[in-house]
């Protein structure tokens, strides 16, 4: 961790030299932002959100690349005489000019039919047959064929028990349909290949003459008409009639095979140690053998999707062609050059042949209110569309001013949809180009590598901003206090106060004020959550806004079977509490820190005393029987812990936490501190305008579009966060009450089928909850923000104190010195 901090310090110092170097005529390096993915193996030639991608004119030119978008929905064939309860298009493949998709539909059962099915004795063979008969009548799974405009053509009948696994182009427009039939007794699968015409007519079967029992089989059609069949630990080369030409065994094979740069490669993960690695090895399709030696590959390969000739990676900035042999990524499409919601696109089964032949599938979930956390409380459906992208002759947005928007990993579909709405409005004179600085960081599955890559992406953003090549608008960086200065960001209060259409009374102005630094609003929280503690005041000494001393007094009075807080290690607890307390120790404006204060010393002593490993005695038998796990919230409700850290994101969460019972009365508090404090606001979707932005008024106009009642409702409700617009809050709450009533009615109707624990935790949301929650919101006066570099120093140095190896004086002194150096050298 020391190395990371020194690296950032060196970056900050070198940034001060950058202007003089470029002024002297030094040749600039064409940086590509985050070089490679999180593990550093894959080198990126793509536009990752770096200074190189920001070069050029601020005005959009007709010659700038742009891709037209054509979207059409898959018009699935469903029963029109029944009401759909839930539908889903599970898998989909493009083969030539046809789409094959597996469609699942669940229809609403009449009450009398539902009651009949629920009353059947499933141990009786006859009644079990009737149960299956009813299920088959109201559930349907079918393989359907569509044209590229989404029009339904025909349904393909599969053999009973066969599972559709893929489709591939054959000769003269024929379609090779691959299915698996699984024997439930031994979990072995038998693959089958059937040839269909483009009209959906079955032509013939191909018998795969493989003697082995196959598991997780995948089939690929080679250029010469032969087939490559891959399974776990083995692969075969078959001719067009299914005859085995060769076979190869290797225990490291996982069944994944990819075509890249004219060659086929087998993926071979090595999970023999904690530090797992991914290897690939070339396949000679003529001999059917592995060639040369396996070589280590970026984890990106696990996320790659096979195109017609090459494999591709989809990330938040665009689509990269991934060359497995050279381990390089080359961007073939940047999302900023088109108007499509990239977060809803899926590469599975898509077709990327050239820049003028890109077809993707787009997903949209349809439910009651549309919010993810409520899907289990309402019916829903998935809408799948076919999206065609083709390069335009000229850019239709020519003449607009480019505004670059830099984001971190907190991107979501609702946010992107609002950006698209703004960009497509001809009345707006700016064109927003979204650049995710963390796109490559998400390639790795290793949490440490992701954390390191996120740190490097923040370093890259700082360097771009200091050099004048950074974004105009920042999204999602409100938590990082090191950005809160006139050098980095614009004071938004000046723009708000000069905007005659902005009425502070329409918003929770106290939330806006809580994000100020010395009276300046550097970042505006469009959505947020409330962070702090839920406290069971039935225990002696438990109270809201408690001090360290009061917390310690309460904890000391508890019986042995009650914990003061949910189990967390000292470093986890310190990091959690520091997010609310950071401003007590760091003065961003004056570049000073105070880590030798009484409050910081008491903080370290408290988390050392009460932080511990997760050794809670969970009732796993109960969890297995009911599917109900005793998490922190449930332990709190059952009076097994006196307090728990919480994040309140909506009315439902507040009402659930507020529910009182025997020996359980609830108050909401901030984390313990020297003098006591209330809960804090945490910015979820936040925006800021950088000091280098040449058009701050245009940037504010864009941010302003996210503050309307409708935009605030969509942004918050669809992402389980709170809006700052008061009317949007009220709208969210009314919908939550309506959905809550439907949920309770459904629970009552299924009382005998639902675990008692679910019934116990259910709460009826009322107007009183709306009013008391709004009172809590209106009382917020602090927000969470912290210096990520200083936080790393604190966590690194405090580890010795928690382990009993160093004194608190020693630790606090070193933290003070190191943090002072980092803060003052910025």
PDB file of N, CA and C in Angstrom, residues 304-369:
ATOM      1  N   UNK A 304     -14.915 -12.865 -23.241  1.00  0.00           N
ATOM      2  CA  UNK A 304     -14.974 -12.647 -24.684  1.00  0.00           C
ATOM      3  C   UNK A 304     -16.157 -13.377 -25.310  1.00  0.00           C
ATOM      4  N   UNK A 305     -16.716 -12.781 -26.347  1.00  0.00           N
ATOM      5  CA  UNK A 305     -17.789 -13.394 -27.121  1.00  0.00           C
ATOM      6  C   UNK A 305     -17.309 -13.606 -28.552  1.00  0.00           C
ATOM      7  N   UNK A 306     -17.669 -14.756 -29.102  1.00  0.00           N
ATOM      8  CA  UNK A 306     -17.194 -15.109 -30.434  1.00  0.00           C
ATOM      9  C   UNK A 306     -17.989 -14.379 -31.509  1.00  0.00           C
ATOM     10  N   UNK A 307     -17.257 -13.680 -32.402  1.00  0.00           N
ATOM     11  CA  UNK A 307     -17.874 -13.087 -33.569  1.00  0.00           C
ATOM     12  C   UNK A 307     -17.765 -14.044 -34.743  1.00  0.00           C
ATOM     13  N   UNK A 308     -17.989 -13.557 -35.958  1.00  0.00           N
ATOM     14  CA  UNK A 308     -17.909 -14.443 -37.119  1.00  0.00           C
ATOM     15  C   UNK A 308     -16.492 -14.938 -37.346  1.00  0.00           C
ATOM     16  N   UNK A 309     -15.498 -14.065 -37.097  1.00  0.00           N
ATOM     17  CA  UNK A 309     -14.110 -14.465 -37.299  1.00  0.00           C
ATOM     18  C   UNK A 309     -13.230 -14.205 -36.081  1.00  0.00           C
ATOM     19  N   UNK A 310     -13.595 -13.218 -35.278  1.00  0.00           N
ATOM     20  CA  UNK A 310     -12.772 -12.841 -34.128  1.00  0.00           C
ATOM     21  C   UNK A 310     -13.637 -12.803 -32.880  1.00  0.00           C
ATOM     22  N   UNK A 311     -12.977 -12.634 -31.730  1.00  0.00           N
ATOM     23  CA  UNK A 311     -13.744 -12.522 -30.485  1.00  0.00           C
ATOM     24  C   UNK A 311     -13.692 -11.083 -29.993  1.00  0.00           C
ATOM     25  N   UNK A 312     -14.722 -10.700 -29.251  1.00  0.00           N
ATOM     26  CA  UNK A 312     -14.904  -9.306 -28.885  1.00  0.00           C
ATOM     27  C   UNK A 312     -15.241  -9.172 -27.405  1.00  0.00           C
ATOM     28  N   UNK A 313     -14.924  -7.988 -26.876  1.00  0.00           N
ATOM     29  CA  UNK A 313     -15.230  -7.635 -25.494  1.00  0.00           C
ATOM     30  C   UNK A 313     -16.083  -6.384 -25.484  1.00  0.00           C
ATOM     31  N   UNK A 314     -17.116  -6.403 -24.701  1.00  0.00           N
ATOM     32  CA  UNK A 314     -17.974  -5.238 -24.548  1.00  0.00           C
ATOM     33  C   UNK A 314     -17.696  -4.601 -23.195  1.00  0.00           C
ATOM     34  N   UNK A 315     -17.414  -3.290 -23.190  1.00  0.00           N
ATOM     35  CA  UNK A 315     -17.240  -2.593 -21.919  1.00  0.00           C
ATOM     36  C   UNK A 315     -17.981  -1.268 -21.966  1.00  0.00           C
ATOM     37  N   UNK A 316     -17.829  -0.465 -20.938  1.00  0.00           N
ATOM     38  CA  UNK A 316     -18.612   0.756 -20.803  1.00  0.00           C
ATOM     39  C   UNK A 316     -18.243   1.820 -21.826  1.00  0.00           C
ATOM     40  N   UNK A 317     -17.092   1.679 -22.504  1.00  0.00           N
ATOM     41  CA  UNK A 317     -16.684   2.674 -23.495  1.00  0.00           C
ATOM     42  C   UNK A 317     -16.917   2.238 -24.925  1.00  0.00           C
ATOM     43  N   UNK A 318     -17.093   0.949 -25.168  1.00  0.00           N
ATOM     44  CA  UNK A 318     -17.314   0.491 -26.529  1.00  0.00           C
ATOM     45  C   UNK A 318     -17.091  -0.992 -26.668  1.00  0.00           C
ATOM     46  N   UNK A 319     -16.792  -1.409 -27.893  1.00  0.00           N
ATOM     47  CA  UNK A 319     -16.528  -2.813 -28.185  1.00  0.00           C
ATOM     48  C   UNK A 319     -15.099  -2.945 -28.701  1.00  0.00           C
ATOM     49  N   UNK A 320     -14.351  -3.867 -28.083  1.00  0.00           N
ATOM     50  CA  UNK A 320     -12.969  -4.118 -28.470  1.00  0.00           C
ATOM     51  C   UNK A 320     -12.850  -5.482 -29.134  1.00  0.00           C
ATOM     52  N   UNK A 321     -12.065  -5.547 -30.205  1.00  0.00           N
ATOM     53  CA  UNK A 321     -11.665  -6.840 -30.754  1.00  0.00           C
ATOM     54  C   UNK A 321     -10.467  -7.311 -29.946  1.00  0.00           C
ATOM     55  N   UNK A 322     -10.556  -8.527 -29.436  1.00  0.00           N
ATOM     56  CA  UNK A 322      -9.499  -9.055 -28.571  1.00  0.00           C
ATOM     57  C   UNK A 322      -8.689 -10.090 -29.332  1.00  0.00           C
ATOM     58  N   UNK A 323      -7.412  -9.774 -29.561  1.00  0.00           N
ATOM     59  CA  UNK A 323      -6.495 -10.699 -30.222  1.00  0.00           C
ATOM     60  C   UNK A 323      -5.858 -11.564 -29.145  1.00  0.00           C
ATOM     61  N   UNK A 324      -6.201 -12.842 -29.126  1.00  0.00           N
ATOM     62  CA  UNK A 324      -5.736 -13.724 -28.064  1.00  0.00           C
ATOM     63  C   UNK A 324      -4.228 -13.934 -28.121  1.00  0.00           C
ATOM     64  N   UNK A 325      -3.676 -14.098 -29.325  1.00  0.00           N
ATOM     65  CA  UNK A 325      -2.247 -14.407 -29.445  1.00  0.00           C
ATOM     66  C   UNK A 325      -1.384 -13.241 -28.978  1.00  0.00           C
ATOM     67  N   UNK A 326      -1.733 -12.010 -29.379  1.00  0.00           N
ATOM     68  CA  UNK A 326      -0.944 -10.840 -28.980  1.00  0.00           C
ATOM     69  C   UNK A 326      -1.470 -10.199 -27.706  1.00  0.00           C
ATOM     70  N   UNK A 327      -2.645 -10.632 -27.281  1.00  0.00           N
ATOM     71  CA  UNK A 327      -3.315 -10.101 -26.086  1.00  0.00           C
ATOM     72  C   UNK A 327      -3.471  -8.581 -26.153  1.00  0.00           C
ATOM     73  N   UNK A 328      -3.909  -8.122 -27.302  1.00  0.00           N
ATOM     74  CA  UNK A 328      -4.187  -6.703 -27.481  1.00  0.00           C
ATOM     75  C   UNK A 328      -5.669  -6.506 -27.751  1.00  0.00           C
ATOM     76  N   UNK A 329      -6.154  -5.345 -27.323  1.00  0.00           N
ATOM     77  CA  UNK A 329      -7.548  -4.983 -27.549  1.00  0.00           C
ATOM     78  C   UNK A 329      -7.601  -3.764 -28.455  1.00  0.00           C
ATOM     79  N   UNK A 330      -8.353  -3.860 -29.525  1.00  0.00           N
ATOM     80  CA  UNK A 330      -8.495  -2.755 -30.470  1.00  0.00           C
ATOM     81  C   UNK A 330      -9.960  -2.366 -30.559  1.00  0.00           C
ATOM     82  N   UNK A 331     -10.247  -1.111 -30.272  1.00  0.00           N
ATOM     83  CA  UNK A 331     -11.644  -0.679 -30.278  1.00  0.00           C
ATOM     84  C   UNK A 331     -12.188  -0.631 -31.698  1.00  0.00           C
ATOM     85  N   UNK A 332     -13.341  -1.254 -31.884  1.00  0.00           N
ATOM     86  CA  UNK A 332     -14.002  -1.231 -33.187  1.00  0.00           C
ATOM     87  C   UNK A 332     -15.226  -0.333 -33.166  1.00  0.00           C
ATOM     88  N   UNK A 333     -15.699   0.011 -31.982  1.00  0.00           N
ATOM     89  CA  UNK A 333     -16.843   0.912 -31.863  1.00  0.00           C
ATOM     90  C   UNK A 333     -16.794   1.596 -30.512  1.00  0.00           C
ATOM     91  N   UNK A 334     -16.932   2.935 -30.503  1.00  0.00           N
ATOM     92  CA  UNK A 334     -17.028   3.704 -29.265  1.00  0.00           C
ATOM     93  C   UNK A 334     -18.479   4.129 -29.081  1.00  0.00           C
ATOM     94  N   UNK A 335     -19.005   3.898 -27.888  1.00  0.00           N
ATOM     95  CA  UNK A 335     -20.417   4.245 -27.635  1.00  0.00           C
ATOM     96  C   UNK A 335     -20.662   5.733 -27.800  1.00  0.00           C
ATOM     97  N   UNK A 336     -19.631   6.563 -27.601  1.00  0.00           N
ATOM     98  CA  UNK A 336     -19.821   8.003 -27.759  1.00  0.00           C
ATOM     99  C   UNK A 336     -20.108   8.382 -29.208  1.00  0.00           C
ATOM    100  N   UNK A 337     -19.865   7.441 -30.145  1.00  0.00           N
ATOM    101  CA  UNK A 337     -20.082   7.712 -31.569  1.00  0.00           C
ATOM    102  C   UNK A 337     -21.435   7.215 -32.059  1.00  0.00           C
ATOM    103  N   UNK A 338     -22.341   6.932 -31.133  1.00  0.00           N
ATOM    104  CA  UNK A 338     -23.684   6.508 -31.520  1.00  0.00           C
ATOM    105  C   UNK A 338     -24.648   6.893 -30.418  1.00  0.00           C
ATOM    106  N   UNK A 339     -25.922   6.601 -30.598  1.00  0.00           N
ATOM    107  CA  UNK A 339     -26.941   6.923 -29.596  1.00  0.00           C
ATOM    108  C   UNK A 339     -27.714   5.661 -29.246  1.00  0.00           C
ATOM    109  N   UNK A 340     -27.081   4.829 -28.418  1.00  0.00           N
ATOM    110  CA  UNK A 340     -27.715   3.599 -27.967  1.00  0.00           C
ATOM    111  C   UNK A 340     -27.340   3.388 -26.505  1.00  0.00           C
ATOM    112  N   UNK A 341     -28.257   2.819 -25.749  1.00  0.00           N
ATOM    113  CA  UNK A 341     -28.003   2.561 -24.331  1.00  0.00           C
ATOM    114  C   UNK A 341     -27.157   1.295 -24.212  1.00  0.00           C
ATOM    115  N   UNK A 342     -25.855   1.479 -24.096  1.00  0.00           N
ATOM    116  CA  UNK A 342     -24.925   0.343 -24.123  1.00  0.00           C
ATOM    117  C   UNK A 342     -25.124  -0.606 -22.953  1.00  0.00           C
ATOM    118  N   UNK A 343     -25.647  -0.114 -21.828  1.00  0.00           N
ATOM    119  CA  UNK A 343     -25.806  -0.974 -20.657  1.00  0.00           C
ATOM    120  C   UNK A 343     -26.867  -2.043 -20.868  1.00  0.00           C
ATOM    121  N   UNK A 344     -27.712  -1.865 -21.869  1.00  0.00           N
ATOM    122  CA  UNK A 344     -28.771  -2.835 -22.123  1.00  0.00           C
ATOM    123  C   UNK A 344     -28.410  -3.810 -23.237  1.00  0.00           C
ATOM    124  N   UNK A 345     -27.226  -3.654 -23.839  1.00  0.00           N
ATOM    125  CA  UNK A 345     -26.842  -4.509 -24.963  1.00  0.00           C
ATOM    126  C   UNK A 345     -26.187  -5.795 -24.479  1.00  0.00           C
ATOM    127  N   UNK A 346     -26.330  -6.825 -25.294  1.00  0.00           N
ATOM    128  CA  UNK A 346     -25.766  -8.135 -24.974  1.00  0.00           C
ATOM    129  C   UNK A 346     -25.029  -8.658 -26.200  1.00  0.00           C
ATOM    130  N   UNK A 347     -23.778  -9.078 -25.991  1.00  0.00           N
ATOM    131  CA  UNK A 347     -22.993  -9.626 -27.095  1.00  0.00           C
ATOM    132  C   UNK A 347     -23.322 -11.089 -27.383  1.00  0.00           C
ATOM    133  N   UNK A 348     -23.996 -11.768 -26.439  1.00  0.00           N
ATOM    134  CA  UNK A 348     -24.281 -13.187 -26.630  1.00  0.00           C
ATOM    135  C   UNK A 348     -25.165 -13.389 -27.863  1.00  0.00           C
ATOM    136  N   UNK A 349     -24.679 -14.186 -28.781  1.00  0.00           N
ATOM    137  CA  UNK A 349     -25.436 -14.467 -29.993  1.00  0.00           C
ATOM    138  C   UNK A 349     -25.444 -13.345 -30.996  1.00  0.00           C
ATOM    139  N   UNK A 350     -24.714 -12.244 -30.725  1.00  0.00           N
ATOM    140  CA  UNK A 350     -24.705 -11.104 -31.632  1.00  0.00           C
ATOM    141  C   UNK A 350     -23.826 -11.379 -32.844  1.00  0.00           C
ATOM    142  N   UNK A 351     -23.847 -10.459 -33.792  1.00  0.00           N
ATOM    143  CA  UNK A 351     -23.014 -10.610 -34.988  1.00  0.00           C
ATOM    144  C   UNK A 351     -22.231  -9.332 -35.228  1.00  0.00           C
ATOM    145  N   UNK A 352     -20.909  -9.470 -35.288  1.00  0.00           N
ATOM    146  CA  UNK A 352     -20.042  -8.345 -35.626  1.00  0.00           C
ATOM    147  C   UNK A 352     -19.191  -8.795 -36.806  1.00  0.00           C
ATOM    148  N   UNK A 353     -19.580  -8.368 -37.985  1.00  0.00           N
ATOM    149  CA  UNK A 353     -18.836  -8.763 -39.179  1.00  0.00           C
ATOM    150  C   UNK A 353     -17.918  -7.640 -39.641  1.00  0.00           C
ATOM    151  N   UNK A 354     -18.402  -6.393 -39.606  1.00  0.00           N
ATOM    152  CA  UNK A 354     -17.614  -5.233 -40.004  1.00  0.00           C
ATOM    153  C   UNK A 354     -18.250  -4.010 -39.367  1.00  0.00           C
ATOM    154  N   UNK A 355     -17.666  -2.845 -39.598  1.00  0.00           N
ATOM    155  CA  UNK A 355     -18.225  -1.626 -39.002  1.00  0.00           C
ATOM    156  C   UNK A 355     -19.594  -1.293 -39.585  1.00  0.00           C
ATOM    157  N   UNK A 356     -19.954  -1.885 -40.686  1.00  0.00           N
ATOM    158  CA  UNK A 356     -21.274  -1.659 -41.263  1.00  0.00           C
ATOM    159  C   UNK A 356     -22.206  -2.841 -41.080  1.00  0.00           C
ATOM    160  N   UNK A 357     -21.783  -3.814 -40.293  1.00  0.00           N
ATOM    161  CA  UNK A 357     -22.617  -4.994 -40.059  1.00  0.00           C
ATOM    162  C   UNK A 357     -22.468  -5.425 -38.615  1.00  0.00           C
ATOM    163  N   UNK A 358     -23.152  -4.706 -37.728  1.00  0.00           N
ATOM    164  CA  UNK A 358     -23.152  -5.021 -36.304  1.00  0.00           C
ATOM    165  C   UNK A 358     -24.596  -5.171 -35.846  1.00  0.00           C
ATOM    166  N   UNK A 359     -24.889  -6.318 -35.299  1.00  0.00           N
ATOM    167  CA  UNK A 359     -26.238  -6.573 -34.796  1.00  0.00           C
ATOM    168  C   UNK A 359     -26.119  -7.088 -33.366  1.00  0.00           C
ATOM    169  N   UNK A 360     -26.852  -6.445 -32.461  1.00  0.00           N
ATOM    170  CA  UNK A 360     -26.818  -6.819 -31.046  1.00  0.00           C
ATOM    171  C   UNK A 360     -28.234  -7.100 -30.560  1.00  0.00           C
ATOM    172  N   UNK A 361     -28.290  -7.654 -29.367  1.00  0.00           N
ATOM    173  CA  UNK A 361     -29.571  -7.816 -28.695  1.00  0.00           C
ATOM    174  C   UNK A 361     -29.624  -6.837 -27.524  1.00  0.00           C
ATOM    175  N   UNK A 362     -30.787  -6.251 -27.356  1.00  0.00           N
ATOM    176  CA  UNK A 362     -30.989  -5.264 -26.302  1.00  0.00           C
ATOM    177  C   UNK A 362     -32.086  -5.736 -25.363  1.00  0.00           C
ATOM    178  N   UNK A 363     -31.853  -5.587 -24.060  1.00  0.00           N
ATOM    179  CA  UNK A 363     -32.785  -6.063 -23.048  1.00  0.00           C
ATOM    180  C   UNK A 363     -33.421  -4.902 -22.305  1.00  0.00           C
ATOM    181  N   UNK A 364     -34.689  -5.074 -21.994  1.00  0.00           N
ATOM    182  CA  UNK A 364     -35.393  -4.111 -21.155  1.00  0.00           C
ATOM    183  C   UNK A 364     -36.349  -4.890 -20.271  1.00  0.00           C
ATOM    184  N   UNK A 365     -36.228  -4.705 -18.963  1.00  0.00           N
ATOM    185  CA  UNK A 365     -37.115  -5.400 -18.023  1.00  0.00           C
ATOM    186  C   UNK A 365     -38.369  -4.578 -17.820  1.00  0.00           C
ATOM    187  N   UNK A 366     -39.514  -5.240 -17.892  1.00  0.00           N
ATOM    188  CA  UNK A 366     -40.798  -4.577 -17.707  1.00  0.00           C
ATOM    189  C   UNK A 366     -41.453  -5.163 -16.463  1.00  0.00           C
ATOM    190  N   UNK A 367     -41.735  -4.321 -15.494  1.00  0.00           N
ATOM    191  CA  UNK A 367     -42.357  -4.807 -14.262  1.00  0.00           C
ATOM    192  C   UNK A 367     -43.271  -3.768 -13.674  1.00  0.00           C
ATOM    193  N   UNK A 368     -43.740  -3.994 -12.476  1.00  0.00           N
ATOM    194  CA  UNK A 368     -44.633  -3.069 -11.801  1.00  0.00           C
ATOM    195  C   UNK A 368     -43.815  -1.935 -11.204  1.00  0.00           C
ATOM    196  N   UNK A 369     -43.694  -0.843 -11.951  1.00  0.00           N
ATOM    197  CA  UNK A 369     -42.854   0.254 -11.489  1.00  0.00           C
ATOM    198  C   UNK A 369     -41.456   0.172 -12.037  1.00  0.00           C
TER     199      UNK A 369
END
